[in-house]
């Protein structure tokens, strides 16, 4: 079986940077052939302020990925039994993929890792777009296009089902039992090797806010604590332009 990884763009300040090399290595350990389908590497590395991705650049990236796997179908390289893993399930290209597979009669399987969407009231889509029909129907279509929908936590599965699929836990248990929904965690075992370089560093009285500056992260609570605990050094990472190494040093 060949596993085609339809990856996330590699943003140096996000964990997608580590996933770029880690995921293919992880899957190869299970003796699968791996092909990574990436977008262009000349996109801006910055994210839209407070968001996970750059809203414009991510569409360029995903559009190039769609062209690449469409050419693989056109060239007859996609075979029965191949697997496509979308490391971000919020990818309109899954519809293009499903369209080709079903109409050409190629029996592939498709999996997608859900990070967030309009069903999450704290996500950018949830805050800025909400429950507009176009986004809710799109997300439902993505869900049904995937053979396996991967989630990091039970909390996420519950929110997804209640807010998007408007169904009770008892009903969606059958999707979990069938493998349509999978609580898998995220593949973070690369962190031990990544952080080995920073062992034994001298400690100081530092309290760190490593998150995006976004409403759901509640940075104002952190800033309030700074005023109440002046004996500590408080750092909001995104107040600075940190490299990954500088971030890990903190």
GROMACS .gro file of C-alpha atoms in nm:
model
  250
    1UNK     CA    1   0.000   0.000   0.000
    2UNK     CA    2   0.117   0.351  -0.081
    3UNK     CA    3   0.030   0.622   0.169
    4UNK     CA    4  -0.006   0.965   0.011
    5UNK     CA    5   0.037   1.237   0.274
    6UNK     CA    6  -0.144   1.556   0.175
    7UNK     CA    7   0.048   1.768   0.421
    8UNK     CA    8   0.004   2.100   0.600
    9UNK     CA    9   0.223   2.388   0.499
   10UNK     CA   10   0.535   2.403   0.715
   11UNK     CA   11   0.524   2.716   0.931
   12UNK     CA   12   0.842   2.748   1.143
   13UNK     CA   13   0.659   2.871   1.455
   14UNK     CA   14   0.398   2.591   1.444
   15UNK     CA   15   0.423   2.216   1.500
   16UNK     CA   16   0.353   2.170   1.129
   17UNK     CA   17   0.726   2.234   1.087
   18UNK     CA   18   0.808   1.912   1.276
   19UNK     CA   19   0.525   1.717   1.115
   20UNK     CA   20   0.681   1.782   0.774
   21UNK     CA   21   0.963   1.536   0.837
   22UNK     CA   22   0.822   1.336   1.129
   23UNK     CA   23   0.502   1.199   0.976
   24UNK     CA   24   0.664   1.036   0.672
   25UNK     CA   25   0.926   0.875   0.898
   26UNK     CA   26   0.658   0.746   1.134
   27UNK     CA   27   0.455   0.585   0.857
   28UNK     CA   28   0.762   0.436   0.688
   29UNK     CA   29   0.837   0.253   1.014
   30UNK     CA   30   0.521   0.054   0.946
   31UNK     CA   31   0.667  -0.055   0.612
   32UNK     CA   32   0.443   0.151   0.389
   33UNK     CA   33   0.563   0.332   0.082
   34UNK     CA   34   0.512   0.705   0.143
   35UNK     CA   35   0.459   0.984  -0.107
   36UNK     CA   36   0.428   1.339   0.030
   37UNK     CA   37   0.209   1.576  -0.168
   38UNK     CA   38   0.313   1.929  -0.076
   39UNK     CA   39   0.232   2.273  -0.208
   40UNK     CA   40   0.482   2.541  -0.315
   41UNK     CA   41   0.763   2.640  -0.079
   42UNK     CA   42   0.771   3.009  -0.171
   43UNK     CA   43   0.470   3.115   0.038
   44UNK     CA   44   0.493   3.361   0.330
   45UNK     CA   45   0.583   3.194   0.660
   46UNK     CA   46   0.370   3.424   0.869
   47UNK     CA   47   0.019   3.337   0.986
   48UNK     CA   48  -0.286   3.562   0.977
   49UNK     CA   49  -0.269   3.737   1.319
   50UNK     CA   50  -0.415   3.519   1.592
   51UNK     CA   51  -0.481   3.231   1.353
   52UNK     CA   52  -0.329   2.891   1.281
   53UNK     CA   53  -0.259   2.955   0.911
   54UNK     CA   54  -0.224   3.233   0.658
   55UNK     CA   55  -0.574   3.250   0.507
   56UNK     CA   56  -0.456   3.341   0.156
   57UNK     CA   57  -0.138   3.134   0.139
   58UNK     CA   58  -0.310   2.817   0.257
   59UNK     CA   59  -0.543   2.827  -0.044
   60UNK     CA   60  -0.251   2.857  -0.283
   61UNK     CA   61  -0.084   2.564  -0.106
   62UNK     CA   62  -0.393   2.343  -0.116
   63UNK     CA   63  -0.472   2.428  -0.478
   64UNK     CA   64  -0.127   2.312  -0.590
   65UNK     CA   65  -0.175   1.989  -0.392
   66UNK     CA   66  -0.504   1.926  -0.575
   67UNK     CA   67  -0.328   1.969  -0.910
   68UNK     CA   68  -0.055   1.724  -0.805
   69UNK     CA   69  -0.280   1.438  -0.697
   70UNK     CA   70  -0.511   1.500  -0.995
   71UNK     CA   71  -0.213   1.446  -1.226
   72UNK     CA   72  -0.133   1.122  -1.040
   73UNK     CA   73  -0.484   1.000  -1.124
   74UNK     CA   74  -0.450   1.122  -1.482
   75UNK     CA   75  -0.122   0.932  -1.517
   76UNK     CA   76  -0.277   0.612  -1.379
   77UNK     CA   77  -0.046   0.600  -1.075
   78UNK     CA   78  -0.317   0.574  -0.808
   79UNK     CA   79  -0.408   0.211  -0.743
   80UNK     CA   80  -0.672   0.018  -0.548
   81UNK     CA   81  -0.577   0.001  -0.181
   82UNK     CA   82  -0.380   0.327  -0.173
   83UNK     CA   83  -0.440   0.556   0.122
   84UNK     CA   84  -0.459   0.936   0.129
   85UNK     CA   85  -0.393   1.107   0.462
   86UNK     CA   86  -0.488   1.474   0.486
   87UNK     CA   87  -0.299   1.615   0.783
   88UNK     CA   88  -0.557   1.893   0.787
   89UNK     CA   89  -0.909   1.761   0.731
   90UNK     CA   90  -1.030   2.113   0.650
   91UNK     CA   91  -0.913   2.074   0.292
   92UNK     CA   92  -1.159   2.132   0.004
   93UNK     CA   93  -0.937   1.908  -0.209
   94UNK     CA   94  -1.086   1.599  -0.044
   95UNK     CA   95  -1.395   1.661  -0.260
   96UNK     CA   96  -1.182   1.663  -0.576
   97UNK     CA   97  -1.014   1.342  -0.460
   98UNK     CA   98  -1.340   1.165  -0.383
   99UNK     CA   99  -1.484   1.281  -0.717
  100UNK     CA  100  -1.199   1.122  -0.913
  101UNK     CA  101  -1.182   0.804  -0.709
  102UNK     CA  102  -1.555   0.729  -0.733
  103UNK     CA  103  -1.597   0.822  -1.099
  104UNK     CA  104  -1.282   0.638  -1.208
  105UNK     CA  105  -1.361   0.337  -0.990
  106UNK     CA  106  -1.032   0.344  -0.797
  107UNK     CA  107  -1.084   0.192  -0.451
  108UNK     CA  108  -0.878   0.416  -0.225
  109UNK     CA  109  -0.922   0.503   0.143
  110UNK     CA  110  -0.902   0.858   0.278
  111UNK     CA  111  -0.827   0.985   0.629
  112UNK     CA  112  -0.824   1.337   0.768
  113UNK     CA  113  -0.694   1.497   1.089
  114UNK     CA  114  -0.943   1.747   1.229
  115UNK     CA  115  -0.790   2.048   1.403
  116UNK     CA  116  -1.088   2.286   1.417
  117UNK     CA  117  -1.365   2.441   1.209
  118UNK     CA  118  -1.681   2.647   1.220
  119UNK     CA  119  -1.829   2.402   1.471
  120UNK     CA  120  -1.575   2.531   1.727
  121UNK     CA  121  -1.698   2.872   1.851
  122UNK     CA  122  -1.342   2.968   1.950
  123UNK     CA  123  -1.186   2.890   1.611
  124UNK     CA  124  -1.138   3.160   1.347
  125UNK     CA  125  -1.409   3.004   1.129
  126UNK     CA  126  -1.639   2.976   1.428
  127UNK     CA  127  -1.587   3.338   1.527
  128UNK     CA  128  -1.576   3.503   1.183
  129UNK     CA  129  -1.807   3.280   0.976
  130UNK     CA  130  -2.016   3.097   1.237
  131UNK     CA  131  -2.295   2.870   1.121
  132UNK     CA  132  -2.344   3.005   0.769
  133UNK     CA  133  -2.481   2.728   0.548
  134UNK     CA  134  -2.185   2.723   0.309
  135UNK     CA  135  -1.932   2.638   0.579
  136UNK     CA  136  -2.147   2.394   0.774
  137UNK     CA  137  -2.245   2.197   0.463
  138UNK     CA  138  -1.884   2.200   0.343
  139UNK     CA  139  -1.758   2.053   0.671
  140UNK     CA  140  -2.029   1.787   0.670
  141UNK     CA  141  -1.929   1.695   0.315
  142UNK     CA  142  -1.562   1.668   0.416
  143UNK     CA  143  -1.661   1.443   0.707
  144UNK     CA  144  -1.856   1.206   0.483
  145UNK     CA  145  -1.582   1.207   0.216
  146UNK     CA  146  -1.329   1.072   0.468
  147UNK     CA  147  -1.328   0.703   0.551
  148UNK     CA  148  -1.150   0.789   0.877
  149UNK     CA  149  -1.190   1.116   1.066
  150UNK     CA  150  -0.908   1.154   1.321
  151UNK     CA  151  -0.943   1.363   1.637
  152UNK     CA  152  -0.695   1.432   1.917
  153UNK     CA  153  -0.945   1.415   2.205
  154UNK     CA  154  -1.288   1.294   2.312
  155UNK     CA  155  -1.374   1.659   2.384
  156UNK     CA  156  -1.318   1.745   2.017
  157UNK     CA  157  -1.530   1.452   1.896
  158UNK     CA  158  -1.812   1.556   2.127
  159UNK     CA  159  -1.800   1.921   2.012
  160UNK     CA  160  -1.784   1.816   1.646
  161UNK     CA  161  -2.087   1.593   1.673
  162UNK     CA  162  -2.303   1.820   1.883
  163UNK     CA  163  -2.230   2.144   1.696
  164UNK     CA  164  -2.188   2.022   1.339
  165UNK     CA  165  -2.372   1.694   1.309
  166UNK     CA  166  -2.633   1.791   1.574
  167UNK     CA  167  -2.648   1.439   1.703
  168UNK     CA  168  -2.627   1.284   2.045
  169UNK     CA  169  -2.337   1.080   2.178
  170UNK     CA  170  -2.544   0.763   2.163
  171UNK     CA  171  -2.597   0.808   1.791
  172UNK     CA  172  -2.241   0.879   1.690
  173UNK     CA  173  -2.107   0.585   1.889
  174UNK     CA  174  -2.170   0.375   1.578
  175UNK     CA  175  -1.931   0.599   1.381
  176UNK     CA  176  -1.666   0.544   1.648
  177UNK     CA  177  -1.726   0.169   1.654
  178UNK     CA  178  -1.701   0.151   1.273
  179UNK     CA  179  -1.377   0.354   1.259
  180UNK     CA  180  -1.542   0.648   1.080
  181UNK     CA  181  -1.438   0.861   1.379
  182UNK     CA  182  -1.111   0.783   1.556
  183UNK     CA  183  -0.969   0.938   1.873
  184UNK     CA  184  -0.605   0.894   1.795
  185UNK     CA  185  -0.413   1.174   1.963
  186UNK     CA  186  -0.157   1.361   1.754
  187UNK     CA  187   0.185   1.219   1.660
  188UNK     CA  188   0.398   1.423   1.898
  189UNK     CA  189   0.661   1.161   1.982
  190UNK     CA  190   0.914   1.366   1.785
  191UNK     CA  191   0.926   1.604   2.083
  192UNK     CA  192   1.170   1.395   2.290
  193UNK     CA  193   1.439   1.422   2.022
  194UNK     CA  194   1.354   1.785   1.952
  195UNK     CA  195   1.393   1.889   2.313
  196UNK     CA  196   1.705   1.684   2.399
  197UNK     CA  197   1.920   1.983   2.303
  198UNK     CA  198   1.768   2.190   2.583
  199UNK     CA  199   1.818   1.951   2.875
  200UNK     CA  200   2.014   2.077   3.174
  201UNK     CA  201   1.961   2.446   3.103
  202UNK     CA  202   1.977   2.679   3.402
  203UNK     CA  203   1.629   2.759   3.531
  204UNK     CA  204   1.496   3.101   3.614
  205UNK     CA  205   1.169   3.239   3.749
  206UNK     CA  206   1.001   3.261   3.411
  207UNK     CA  207   0.634   3.208   3.331
  208UNK     CA  208   0.569   3.157   2.960
  209UNK     CA  209   0.260   3.201   2.743
  210UNK     CA  210   0.341   2.983   2.438
  211UNK     CA  211   0.003   3.012   2.264
  212UNK     CA  212  -0.134   3.216   1.977
  213UNK     CA  213  -0.275   3.554   2.078
  214UNK     CA  214  -0.635   3.459   2.008
  215UNK     CA  215  -0.954   3.506   2.212
  216UNK     CA  216  -0.985   3.144   2.323
  217UNK     CA  217  -0.632   3.150   2.469
  218UNK     CA  218  -0.730   3.431   2.710
  219UNK     CA  219  -0.398   3.612   2.715
  220UNK     CA  220  -0.556   3.890   2.927
  221UNK     CA  221  -0.559   3.652   3.226
  222UNK     CA  222  -0.187   3.597   3.178
  223UNK     CA  223  -0.124   3.971   3.166
  224UNK     CA  224  -0.330   4.021   3.483
  225UNK     CA  225  -0.114   3.762   3.659
  226UNK     CA  226   0.199   3.953   3.560
  227UNK     CA  227   0.071   4.261   3.744
  228UNK     CA  228  -0.003   4.054   4.054
  229UNK     CA  229   0.323   3.856   4.059
  230UNK     CA  230   0.600   4.110   3.984
  231UNK     CA  231   0.870   3.878   4.128
  232UNK     CA  232   0.838   3.660   3.816
  233UNK     CA  233   0.935   3.725   3.457
  234UNK     CA  234   0.635   3.691   3.226
  235UNK     CA  235   0.679   3.640   2.849
  236UNK     CA  236   0.412   3.621   2.579
  237UNK     CA  237   0.594   3.444   2.296
  238UNK     CA  238   0.398   3.609   2.018
  239UNK     CA  239   0.484   3.955   2.152
  240UNK     CA  240   0.827   3.883   2.005
  241UNK     CA  241   0.959   3.762   1.668
  242UNK     CA  242   1.112   3.437   1.796
  243UNK     CA  243   1.285   3.169   1.596
  244UNK     CA  244   1.199   2.809   1.686
  245UNK     CA  245   1.533   2.778   1.867
  246UNK     CA  246   1.471   3.097   2.067
  247UNK     CA  247   1.123   2.969   2.154
  248UNK     CA  248   1.259   2.635   2.277
  249UNK     CA  249   1.530   2.814   2.475
  250UNK     CA  250   1.260   3.007   2.658
   0.00000   0.00000   0.00000
